[in-house]
Structures are given as C-alpha cells and as structure tokens.
mmCIF file of C-alpha atoms in Angstrom:
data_model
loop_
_atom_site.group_PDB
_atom_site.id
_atom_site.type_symbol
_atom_site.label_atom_id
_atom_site.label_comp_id
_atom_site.label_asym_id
_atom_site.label_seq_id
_atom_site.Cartn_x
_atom_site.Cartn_y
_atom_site.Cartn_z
ATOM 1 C CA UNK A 832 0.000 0.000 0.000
ATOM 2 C CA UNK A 833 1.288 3.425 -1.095
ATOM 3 C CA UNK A 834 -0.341 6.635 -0.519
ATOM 4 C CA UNK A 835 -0.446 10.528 -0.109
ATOM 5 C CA UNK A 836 -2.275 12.824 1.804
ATOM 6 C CA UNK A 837 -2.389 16.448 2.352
ATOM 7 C CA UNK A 838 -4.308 16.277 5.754
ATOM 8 C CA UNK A 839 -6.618 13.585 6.991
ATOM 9 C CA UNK A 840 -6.244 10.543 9.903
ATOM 10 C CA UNK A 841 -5.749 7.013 8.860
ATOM 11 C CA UNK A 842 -6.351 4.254 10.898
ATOM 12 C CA UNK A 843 -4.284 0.470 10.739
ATOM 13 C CA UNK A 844 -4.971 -2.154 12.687
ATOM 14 C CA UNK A 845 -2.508 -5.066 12.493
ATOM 15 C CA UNK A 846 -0.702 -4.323 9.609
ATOM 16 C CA UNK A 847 -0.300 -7.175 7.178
ATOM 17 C CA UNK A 848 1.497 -5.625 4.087
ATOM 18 C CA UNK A 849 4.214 -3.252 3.265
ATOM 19 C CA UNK A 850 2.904 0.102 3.550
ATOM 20 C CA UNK A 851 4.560 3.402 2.551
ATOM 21 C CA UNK A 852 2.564 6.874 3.687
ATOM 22 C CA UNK A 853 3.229 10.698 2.830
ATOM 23 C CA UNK A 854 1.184 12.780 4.922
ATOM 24 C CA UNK A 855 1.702 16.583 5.398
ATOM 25 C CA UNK A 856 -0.737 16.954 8.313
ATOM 26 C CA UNK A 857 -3.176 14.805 10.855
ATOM 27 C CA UNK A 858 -2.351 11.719 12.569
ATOM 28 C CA UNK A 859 -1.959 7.959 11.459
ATOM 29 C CA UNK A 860 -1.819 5.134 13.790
ATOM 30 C CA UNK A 861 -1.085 1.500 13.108
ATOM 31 C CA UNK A 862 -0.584 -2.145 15.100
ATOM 32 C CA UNK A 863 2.331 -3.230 13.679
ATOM 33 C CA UNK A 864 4.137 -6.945 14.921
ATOM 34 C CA UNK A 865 7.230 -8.323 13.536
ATOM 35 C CA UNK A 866 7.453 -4.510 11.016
ATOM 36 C CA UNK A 867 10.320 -2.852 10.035
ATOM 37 C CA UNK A 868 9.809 1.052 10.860
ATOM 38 C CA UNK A 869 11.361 3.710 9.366
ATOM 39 C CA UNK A 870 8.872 7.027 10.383
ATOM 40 C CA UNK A 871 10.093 10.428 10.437
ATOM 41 C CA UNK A 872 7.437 13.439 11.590
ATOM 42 C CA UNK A 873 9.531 17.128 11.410
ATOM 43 C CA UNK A 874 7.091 19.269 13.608
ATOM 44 C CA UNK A 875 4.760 16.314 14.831
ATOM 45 C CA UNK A 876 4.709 13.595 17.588
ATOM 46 C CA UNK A 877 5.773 9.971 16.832
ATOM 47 C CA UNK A 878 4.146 7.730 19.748
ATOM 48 C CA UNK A 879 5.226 4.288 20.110
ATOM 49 C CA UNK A 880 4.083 2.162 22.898
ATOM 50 C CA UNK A 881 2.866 5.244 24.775
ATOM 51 C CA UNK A 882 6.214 6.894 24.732
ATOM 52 C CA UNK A 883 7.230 10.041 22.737
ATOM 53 C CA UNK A 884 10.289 9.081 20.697
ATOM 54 C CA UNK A 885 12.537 11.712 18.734
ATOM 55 C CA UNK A 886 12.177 11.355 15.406
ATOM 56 C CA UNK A 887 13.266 9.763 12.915
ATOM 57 C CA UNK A 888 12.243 6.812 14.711
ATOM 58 C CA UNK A 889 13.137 3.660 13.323
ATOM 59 C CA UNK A 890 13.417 -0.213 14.210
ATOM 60 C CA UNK A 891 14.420 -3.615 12.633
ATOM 61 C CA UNK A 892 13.655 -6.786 13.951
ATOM 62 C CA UNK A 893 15.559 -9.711 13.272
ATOM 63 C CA UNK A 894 12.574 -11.318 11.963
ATOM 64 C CA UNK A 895 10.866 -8.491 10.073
ATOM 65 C CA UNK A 896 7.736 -9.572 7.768
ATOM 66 C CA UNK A 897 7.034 -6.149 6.511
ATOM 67 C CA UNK A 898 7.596 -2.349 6.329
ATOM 68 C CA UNK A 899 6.209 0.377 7.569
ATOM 69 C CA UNK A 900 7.441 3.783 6.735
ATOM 70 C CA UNK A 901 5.665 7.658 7.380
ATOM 71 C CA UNK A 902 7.079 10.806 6.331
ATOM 72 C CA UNK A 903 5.605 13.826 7.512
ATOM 73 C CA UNK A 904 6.047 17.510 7.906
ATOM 74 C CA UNK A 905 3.466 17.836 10.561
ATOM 75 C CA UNK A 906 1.228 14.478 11.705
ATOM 76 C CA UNK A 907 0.840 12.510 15.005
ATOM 77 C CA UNK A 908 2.204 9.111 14.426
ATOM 78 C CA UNK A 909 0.601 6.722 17.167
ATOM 79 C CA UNK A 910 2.548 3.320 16.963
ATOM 80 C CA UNK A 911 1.366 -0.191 18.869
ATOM 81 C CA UNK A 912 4.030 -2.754 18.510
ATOM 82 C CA UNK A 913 4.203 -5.967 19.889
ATOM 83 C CA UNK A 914 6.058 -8.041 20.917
ATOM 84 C CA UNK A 915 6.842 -11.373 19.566
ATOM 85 C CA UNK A 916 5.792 -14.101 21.851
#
C-alpha cells in the first residue's frame, strides 16, 4: 500500500502488508508486529508504545515480515508494537 495525503487521519490495525505513507498533516496510527519502521514526523509527535520518541524513529527486527514507513512535515504518528511471543 502506497499513498499521499495532504491532511486527513488514517487508521491500521494489524498491519499485514508493506505500507509506505506521505502525509503533510493529521495523525496515522497503526498495530504493527514483527514490522520494520522507518517514520520520520519534522514538527509532529511519533508515539510508540505510549512513549514520545525523537524522530526519525526507526526499528528492525531480526525477523521483520514487513515495512512500515511515514514521512511527515506535521502528523501525530501513534505506533502499537508488539512483541513477539
């Protein structure tokens, strides 16, 4: 999934494919388990796990399925992970 938005809020819940986002303002929030993350927000929040993180945030697990990457001048970026059990 690839897309661009000016403003708006999208929603994922557990994220299943790779999925690439440009979004100048508003807020997007995903599950993501096992994801590579590469999100970068330049006047926004990034939120991951309930903590505020500095961006550009990013993480790879050793046993990533799929990627997940945000750029943004000014969103929210709300991030569940979990943890592999």
């Amino acid at each position: 999934l690839f897309t661009s938005i000016e403003e708006g809020n999208l929603q994922l819940s557990a994220v299943q494919k790779d999925v690439s986002v440009t979004l100048y303002a508003g807020k997007v929030s995903a599950i993501l388990k096992n994801t590579h993350i590469d999100v970068v927000s330049n006047g926004g929040k990034i939120i991951v796990d309930d903590a505020i993180i500095a961006s550009p945030y990013k993480k790879q697990p050793v046993k990533s399925r799929h990627k997940f990457t945000v750029t943004s001048k000014k969103a929210t970026i709300l991030l569940n992970t979990q943890k592999v059990q």
